[in-house]
mmCIF file of C-alpha atoms in Angstrom:
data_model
loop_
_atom_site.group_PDB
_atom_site.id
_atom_site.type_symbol
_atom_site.label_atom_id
_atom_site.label_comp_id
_atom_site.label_asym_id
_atom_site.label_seq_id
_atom_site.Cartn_x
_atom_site.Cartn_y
_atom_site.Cartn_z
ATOM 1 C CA UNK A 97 -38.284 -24.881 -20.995
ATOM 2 C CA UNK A 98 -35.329 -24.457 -23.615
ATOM 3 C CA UNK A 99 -33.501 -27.073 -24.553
ATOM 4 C CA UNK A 100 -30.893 -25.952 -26.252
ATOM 5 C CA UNK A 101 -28.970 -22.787 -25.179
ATOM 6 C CA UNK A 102 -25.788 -21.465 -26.882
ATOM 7 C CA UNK A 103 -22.963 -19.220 -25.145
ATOM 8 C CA UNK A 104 -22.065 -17.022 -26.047
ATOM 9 C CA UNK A 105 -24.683 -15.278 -27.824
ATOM 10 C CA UNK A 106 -21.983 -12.845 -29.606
ATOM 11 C CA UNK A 107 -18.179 -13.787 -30.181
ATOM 12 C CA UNK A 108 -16.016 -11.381 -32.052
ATOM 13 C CA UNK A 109 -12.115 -12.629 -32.795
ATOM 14 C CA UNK A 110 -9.251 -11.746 -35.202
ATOM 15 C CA UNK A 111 -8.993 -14.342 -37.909
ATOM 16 C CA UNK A 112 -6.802 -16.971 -37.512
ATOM 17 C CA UNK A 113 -7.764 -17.437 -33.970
ATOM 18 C CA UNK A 114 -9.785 -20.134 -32.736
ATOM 19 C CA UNK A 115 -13.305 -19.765 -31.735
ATOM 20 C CA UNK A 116 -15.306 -22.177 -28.985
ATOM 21 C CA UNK A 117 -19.086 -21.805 -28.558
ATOM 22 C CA UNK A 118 -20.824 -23.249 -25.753
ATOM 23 C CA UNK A 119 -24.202 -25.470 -26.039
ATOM 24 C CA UNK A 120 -25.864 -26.813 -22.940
ATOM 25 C CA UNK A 121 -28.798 -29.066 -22.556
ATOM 26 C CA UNK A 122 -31.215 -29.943 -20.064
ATOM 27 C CA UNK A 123 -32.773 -33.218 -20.841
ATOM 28 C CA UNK A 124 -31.315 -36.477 -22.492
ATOM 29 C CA UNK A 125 -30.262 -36.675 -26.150
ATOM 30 C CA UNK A 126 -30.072 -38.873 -29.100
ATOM 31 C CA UNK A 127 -27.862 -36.473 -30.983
ATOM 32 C CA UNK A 128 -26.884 -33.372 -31.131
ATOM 33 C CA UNK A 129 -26.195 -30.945 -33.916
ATOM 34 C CA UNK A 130 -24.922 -28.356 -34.747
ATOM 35 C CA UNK A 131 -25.522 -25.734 -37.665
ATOM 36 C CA UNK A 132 -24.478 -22.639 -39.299
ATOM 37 C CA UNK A 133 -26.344 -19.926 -40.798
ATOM 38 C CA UNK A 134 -25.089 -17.283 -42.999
ATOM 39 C CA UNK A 135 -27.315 -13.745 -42.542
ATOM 40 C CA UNK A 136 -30.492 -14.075 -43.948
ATOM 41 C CA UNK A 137 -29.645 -17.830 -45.284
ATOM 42 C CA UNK A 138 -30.328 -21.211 -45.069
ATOM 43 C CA UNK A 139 -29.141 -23.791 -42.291
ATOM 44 C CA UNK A 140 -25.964 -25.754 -43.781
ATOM 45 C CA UNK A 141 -25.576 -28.756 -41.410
ATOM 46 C CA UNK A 142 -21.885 -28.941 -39.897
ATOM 47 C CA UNK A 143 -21.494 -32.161 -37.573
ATOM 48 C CA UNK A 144 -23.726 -34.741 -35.849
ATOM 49 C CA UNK A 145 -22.503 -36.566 -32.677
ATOM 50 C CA UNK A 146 -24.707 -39.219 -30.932
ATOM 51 C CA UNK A 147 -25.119 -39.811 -27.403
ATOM 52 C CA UNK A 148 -22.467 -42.594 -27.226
ATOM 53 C CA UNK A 149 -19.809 -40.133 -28.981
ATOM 54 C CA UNK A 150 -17.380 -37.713 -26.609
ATOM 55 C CA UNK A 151 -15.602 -36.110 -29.379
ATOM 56 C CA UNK A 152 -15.964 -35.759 -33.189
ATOM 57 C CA UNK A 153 -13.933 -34.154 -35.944
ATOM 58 C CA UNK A 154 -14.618 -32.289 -39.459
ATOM 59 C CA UNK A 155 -11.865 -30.362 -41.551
ATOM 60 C CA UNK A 156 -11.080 -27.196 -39.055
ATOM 61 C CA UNK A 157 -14.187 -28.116 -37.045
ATOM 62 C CA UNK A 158 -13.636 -30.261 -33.531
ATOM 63 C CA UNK A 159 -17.050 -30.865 -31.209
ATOM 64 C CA UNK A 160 -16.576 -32.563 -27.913
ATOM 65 C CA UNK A 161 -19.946 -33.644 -25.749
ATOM 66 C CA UNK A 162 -20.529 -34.004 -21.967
ATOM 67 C CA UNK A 163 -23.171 -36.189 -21.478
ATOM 68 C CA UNK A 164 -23.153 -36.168 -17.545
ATOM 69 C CA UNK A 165 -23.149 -32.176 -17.820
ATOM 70 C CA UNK A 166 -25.073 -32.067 -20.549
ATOM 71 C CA UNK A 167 -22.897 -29.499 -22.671
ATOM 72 C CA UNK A 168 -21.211 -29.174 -26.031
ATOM 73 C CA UNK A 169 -18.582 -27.293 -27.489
ATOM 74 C CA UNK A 170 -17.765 -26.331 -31.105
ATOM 75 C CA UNK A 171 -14.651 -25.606 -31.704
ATOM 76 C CA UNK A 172 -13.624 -23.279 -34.937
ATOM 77 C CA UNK A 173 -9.747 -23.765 -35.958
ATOM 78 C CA UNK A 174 -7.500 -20.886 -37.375
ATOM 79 C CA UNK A 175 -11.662 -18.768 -38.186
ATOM 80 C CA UNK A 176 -11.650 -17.364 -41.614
ATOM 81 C CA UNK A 177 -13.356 -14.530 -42.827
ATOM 82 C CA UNK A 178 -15.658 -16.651 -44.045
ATOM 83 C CA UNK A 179 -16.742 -18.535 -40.796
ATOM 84 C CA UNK A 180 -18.562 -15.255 -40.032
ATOM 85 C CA UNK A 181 -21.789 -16.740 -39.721
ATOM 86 C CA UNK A 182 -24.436 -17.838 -36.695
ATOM 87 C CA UNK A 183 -24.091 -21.264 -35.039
ATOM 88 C CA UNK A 184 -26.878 -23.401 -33.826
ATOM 89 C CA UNK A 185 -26.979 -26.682 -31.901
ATOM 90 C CA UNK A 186 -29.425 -28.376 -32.645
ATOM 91 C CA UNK A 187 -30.720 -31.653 -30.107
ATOM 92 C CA UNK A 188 -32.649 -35.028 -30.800
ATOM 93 C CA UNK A 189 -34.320 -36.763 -28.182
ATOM 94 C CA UNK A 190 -34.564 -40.444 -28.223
ATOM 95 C CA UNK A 191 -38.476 -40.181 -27.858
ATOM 96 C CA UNK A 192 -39.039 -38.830 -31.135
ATOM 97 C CA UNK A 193 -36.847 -36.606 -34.078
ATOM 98 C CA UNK A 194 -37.107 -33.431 -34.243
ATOM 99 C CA UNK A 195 -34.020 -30.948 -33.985
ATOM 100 C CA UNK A 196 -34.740 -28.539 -30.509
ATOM 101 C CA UNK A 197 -32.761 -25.582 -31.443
ATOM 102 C CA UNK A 198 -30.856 -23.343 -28.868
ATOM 103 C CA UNK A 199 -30.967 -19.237 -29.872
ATOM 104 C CA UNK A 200 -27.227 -19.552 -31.743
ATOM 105 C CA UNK A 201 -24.099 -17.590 -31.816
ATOM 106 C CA UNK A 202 -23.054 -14.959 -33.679
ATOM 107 C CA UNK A 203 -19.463 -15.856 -34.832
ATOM 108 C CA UNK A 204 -17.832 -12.567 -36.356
ATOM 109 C CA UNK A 205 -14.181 -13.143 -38.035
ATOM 110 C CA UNK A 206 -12.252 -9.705 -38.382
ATOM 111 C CA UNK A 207 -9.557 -9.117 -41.192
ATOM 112 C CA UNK B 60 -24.604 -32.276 -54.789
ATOM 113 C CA UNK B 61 -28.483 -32.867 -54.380
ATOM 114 C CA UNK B 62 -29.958 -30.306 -52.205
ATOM 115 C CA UNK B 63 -33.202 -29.584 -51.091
ATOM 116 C CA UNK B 64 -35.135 -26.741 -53.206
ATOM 117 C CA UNK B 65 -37.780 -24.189 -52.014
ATOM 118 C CA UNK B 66 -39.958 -22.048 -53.838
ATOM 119 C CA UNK B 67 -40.858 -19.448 -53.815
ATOM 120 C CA UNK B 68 -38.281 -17.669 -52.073
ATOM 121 C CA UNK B 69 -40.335 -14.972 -50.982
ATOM 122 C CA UNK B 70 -44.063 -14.590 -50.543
ATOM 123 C CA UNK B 71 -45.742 -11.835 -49.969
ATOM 124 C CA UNK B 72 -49.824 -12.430 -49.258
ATOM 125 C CA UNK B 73 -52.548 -10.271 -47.359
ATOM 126 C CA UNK B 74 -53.785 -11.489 -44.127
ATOM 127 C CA UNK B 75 -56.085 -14.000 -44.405
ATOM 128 C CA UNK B 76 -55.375 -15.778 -47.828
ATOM 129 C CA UNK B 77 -53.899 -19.106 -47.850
ATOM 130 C CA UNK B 78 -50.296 -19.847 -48.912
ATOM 131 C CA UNK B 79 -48.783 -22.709 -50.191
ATOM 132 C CA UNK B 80 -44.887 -23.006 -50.044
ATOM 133 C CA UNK B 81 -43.095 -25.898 -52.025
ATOM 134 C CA UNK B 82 -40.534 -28.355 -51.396
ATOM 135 C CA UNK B 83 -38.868 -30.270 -53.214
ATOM 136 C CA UNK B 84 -36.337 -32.831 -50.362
ATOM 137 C CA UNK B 85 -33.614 -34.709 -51.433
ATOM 138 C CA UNK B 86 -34.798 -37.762 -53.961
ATOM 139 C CA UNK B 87 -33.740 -41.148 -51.566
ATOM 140 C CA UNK B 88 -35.110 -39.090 -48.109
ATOM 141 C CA UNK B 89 -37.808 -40.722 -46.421
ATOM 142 C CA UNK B 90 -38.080 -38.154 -43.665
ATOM 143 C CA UNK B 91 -39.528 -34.410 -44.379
ATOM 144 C CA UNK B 92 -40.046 -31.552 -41.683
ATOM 145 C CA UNK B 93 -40.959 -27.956 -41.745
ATOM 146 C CA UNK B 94 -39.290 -25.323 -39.594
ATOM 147 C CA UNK B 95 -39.923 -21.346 -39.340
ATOM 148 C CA UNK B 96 -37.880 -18.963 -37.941
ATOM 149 C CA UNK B 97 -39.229 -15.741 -36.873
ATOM 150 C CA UNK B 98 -36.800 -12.949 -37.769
ATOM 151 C CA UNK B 99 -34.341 -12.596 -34.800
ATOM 152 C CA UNK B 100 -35.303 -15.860 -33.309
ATOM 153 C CA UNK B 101 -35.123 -19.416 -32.865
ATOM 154 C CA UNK B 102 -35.659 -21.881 -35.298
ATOM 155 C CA UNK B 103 -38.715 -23.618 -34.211
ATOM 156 C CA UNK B 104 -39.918 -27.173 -34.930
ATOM 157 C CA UNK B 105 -43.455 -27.347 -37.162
ATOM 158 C CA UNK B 106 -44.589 -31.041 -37.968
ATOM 159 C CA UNK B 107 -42.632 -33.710 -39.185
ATOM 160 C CA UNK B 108 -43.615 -36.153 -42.034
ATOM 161 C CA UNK B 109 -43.039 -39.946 -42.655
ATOM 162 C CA UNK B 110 -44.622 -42.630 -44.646
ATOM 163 C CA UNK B 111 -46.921 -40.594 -45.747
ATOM 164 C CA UNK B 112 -48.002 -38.889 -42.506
ATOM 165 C CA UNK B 113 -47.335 -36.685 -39.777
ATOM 166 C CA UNK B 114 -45.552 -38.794 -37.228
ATOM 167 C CA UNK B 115 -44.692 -35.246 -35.144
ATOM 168 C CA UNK B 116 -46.355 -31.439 -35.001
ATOM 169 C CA UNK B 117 -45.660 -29.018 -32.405
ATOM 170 C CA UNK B 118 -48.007 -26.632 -30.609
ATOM 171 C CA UNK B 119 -47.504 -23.778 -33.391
ATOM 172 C CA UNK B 120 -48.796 -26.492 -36.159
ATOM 173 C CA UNK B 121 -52.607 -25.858 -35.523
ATOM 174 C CA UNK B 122 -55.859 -26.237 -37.549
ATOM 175 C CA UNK B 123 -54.518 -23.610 -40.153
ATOM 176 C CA UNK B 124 -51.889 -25.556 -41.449
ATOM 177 C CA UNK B 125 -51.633 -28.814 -43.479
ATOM 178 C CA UNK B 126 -48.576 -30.513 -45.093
ATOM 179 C CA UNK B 127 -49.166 -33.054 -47.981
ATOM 180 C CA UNK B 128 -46.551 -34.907 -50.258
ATOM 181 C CA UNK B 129 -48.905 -34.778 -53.450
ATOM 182 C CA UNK B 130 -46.576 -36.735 -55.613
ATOM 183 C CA UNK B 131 -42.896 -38.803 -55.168
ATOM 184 C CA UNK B 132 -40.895 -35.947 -55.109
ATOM 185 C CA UNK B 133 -42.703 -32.796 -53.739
ATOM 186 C CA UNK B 134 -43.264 -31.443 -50.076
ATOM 187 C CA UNK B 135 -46.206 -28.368 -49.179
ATOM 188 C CA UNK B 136 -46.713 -26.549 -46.748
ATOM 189 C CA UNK B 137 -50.446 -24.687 -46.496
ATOM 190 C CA UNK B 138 -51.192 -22.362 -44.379
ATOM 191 C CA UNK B 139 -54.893 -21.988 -44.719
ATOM 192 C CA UNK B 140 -56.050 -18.373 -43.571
ATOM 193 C CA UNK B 141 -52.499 -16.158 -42.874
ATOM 194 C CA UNK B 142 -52.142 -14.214 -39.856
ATOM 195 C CA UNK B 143 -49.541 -11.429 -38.970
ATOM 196 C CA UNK B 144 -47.800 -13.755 -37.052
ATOM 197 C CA UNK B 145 -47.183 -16.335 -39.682
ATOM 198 C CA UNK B 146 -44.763 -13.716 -41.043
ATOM 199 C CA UNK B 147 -41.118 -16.027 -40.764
ATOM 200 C CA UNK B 148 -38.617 -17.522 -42.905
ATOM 201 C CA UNK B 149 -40.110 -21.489 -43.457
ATOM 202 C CA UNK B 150 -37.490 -23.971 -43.733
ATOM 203 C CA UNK B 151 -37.961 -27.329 -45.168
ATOM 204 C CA UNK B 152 -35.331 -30.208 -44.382
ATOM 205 C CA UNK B 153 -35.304 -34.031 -45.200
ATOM 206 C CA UNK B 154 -33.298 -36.691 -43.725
ATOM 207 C CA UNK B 155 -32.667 -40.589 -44.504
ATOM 208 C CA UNK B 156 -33.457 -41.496 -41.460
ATOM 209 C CA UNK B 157 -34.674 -40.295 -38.183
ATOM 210 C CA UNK B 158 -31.799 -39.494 -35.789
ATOM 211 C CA UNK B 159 -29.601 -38.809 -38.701
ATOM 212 C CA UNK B 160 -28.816 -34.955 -40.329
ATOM 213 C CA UNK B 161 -30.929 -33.376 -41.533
ATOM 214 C CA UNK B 162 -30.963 -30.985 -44.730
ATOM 215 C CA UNK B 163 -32.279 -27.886 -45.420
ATOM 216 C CA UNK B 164 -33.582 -25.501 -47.878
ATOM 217 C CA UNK B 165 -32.536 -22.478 -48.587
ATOM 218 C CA UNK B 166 -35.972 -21.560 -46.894
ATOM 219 C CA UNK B 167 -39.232 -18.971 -48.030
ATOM 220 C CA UNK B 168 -39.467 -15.658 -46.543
ATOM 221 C CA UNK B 169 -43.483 -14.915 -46.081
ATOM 222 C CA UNK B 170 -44.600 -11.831 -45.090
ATOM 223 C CA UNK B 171 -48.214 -10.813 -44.072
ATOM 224 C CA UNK B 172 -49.318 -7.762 -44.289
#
């Protein structure tokens, strides 16, 4: 079963709009992460929140988690051109530490 | 910065040969993992590495791969007789601890022919 699973699996928005992806879960966490790829690139790590943690915050970037529904949300402030990219989140169980990876969004920022 | 390095970035090899592709983690990581992703899908877990072992491998690390840390600052990954389906970007990553972040490099595109 997948553990991870992003919606939605496209988003396309203006710049300067804010984008929200979707990450739900289905069994308990450690952490969860989430990650952005640039086409063809490598993963560039964005924001870690644990278990304990409802809401965390990084520069334009806000992530909020529901433990009880077992969802996350990244949220993408005032999206640049340059936020074009795929997003991952990424989990951790508590039994051991490997990152579980949903199949991503594909964030596209137009002009 | 320090970032984690990979070489080579690309490899091309017939089926069948072994391939070796090289980390190098971040110096003060204790943790090391290898990831692949095939193109168009998700990243998937291979083995992780601590203390000088595997302390985690999934289903896809089999017999035909091995992962070694032959010195204090490098990371392999061997894949011992390539198949067609071993064709995937490999990401490496380290960490400083186990449920921290981890980091990745830039990863190696192999392709078997």
């Amino acid at each position: 079963s997948q553990q991870g699973e992003e919606d939605p699996q496209a988003l396309s928005i203006q710049e300067g709009e804010n984008a929200t992806m979707n990450c739900s879960y289905k069994t308990s966490i450690n952490n969860l992460q989430w990650y952005r790829q640039n086409s063809g690139r490598g993963l560039v790590h964005l924001i870690l929140i644990r278990s304990n943690e409802r809401e965390k915050h990084s520069g334009r970037l806000r992530v909020t988690l529901d433990t009880s529904k077992k969802s996350s949300s990244l949220l993408i402030t005032a999206s640049r051109a340059a936020d074009t990219a795929s997003y991952f989140c990424a989990t951790v169980l508590d039994s051991n530490y490997q990152l579980i990876w949903g199949a991503g969004t594909k964030l596209i920022i137009k002009p | 910065e320090p970032e984690v390095t990979q070489t080579p970035s690309h490899q091309v090899t017939q089926m069948g040969q072994e391939v070796i592709l090289r980390c190098v983690p971040i110096s003060n990581h204790l943790y090391f993992y290898w990831y692949r992703q095939i193109l168009g899908q998700k990243v998937e877990f291979l083995v992780s590495f601590y203390n000088n072992e595997i302390s985690e491998k999934s289903e896809i690390f089999d017999d035909q791969f091995s992962v070694e840390r032959p010195d204090g600052s490098n990371f392999t990954l061997k894949i011992r007789s390539t198949k067609l389906e071993d064709s995937a970007m490999y990401f490496c990553a380290s960490g400083y601890s186990s449920y921290n972040e981890q980091f990745f490099g830039p990863g190696t595109r192999l392709t078997v022919l």
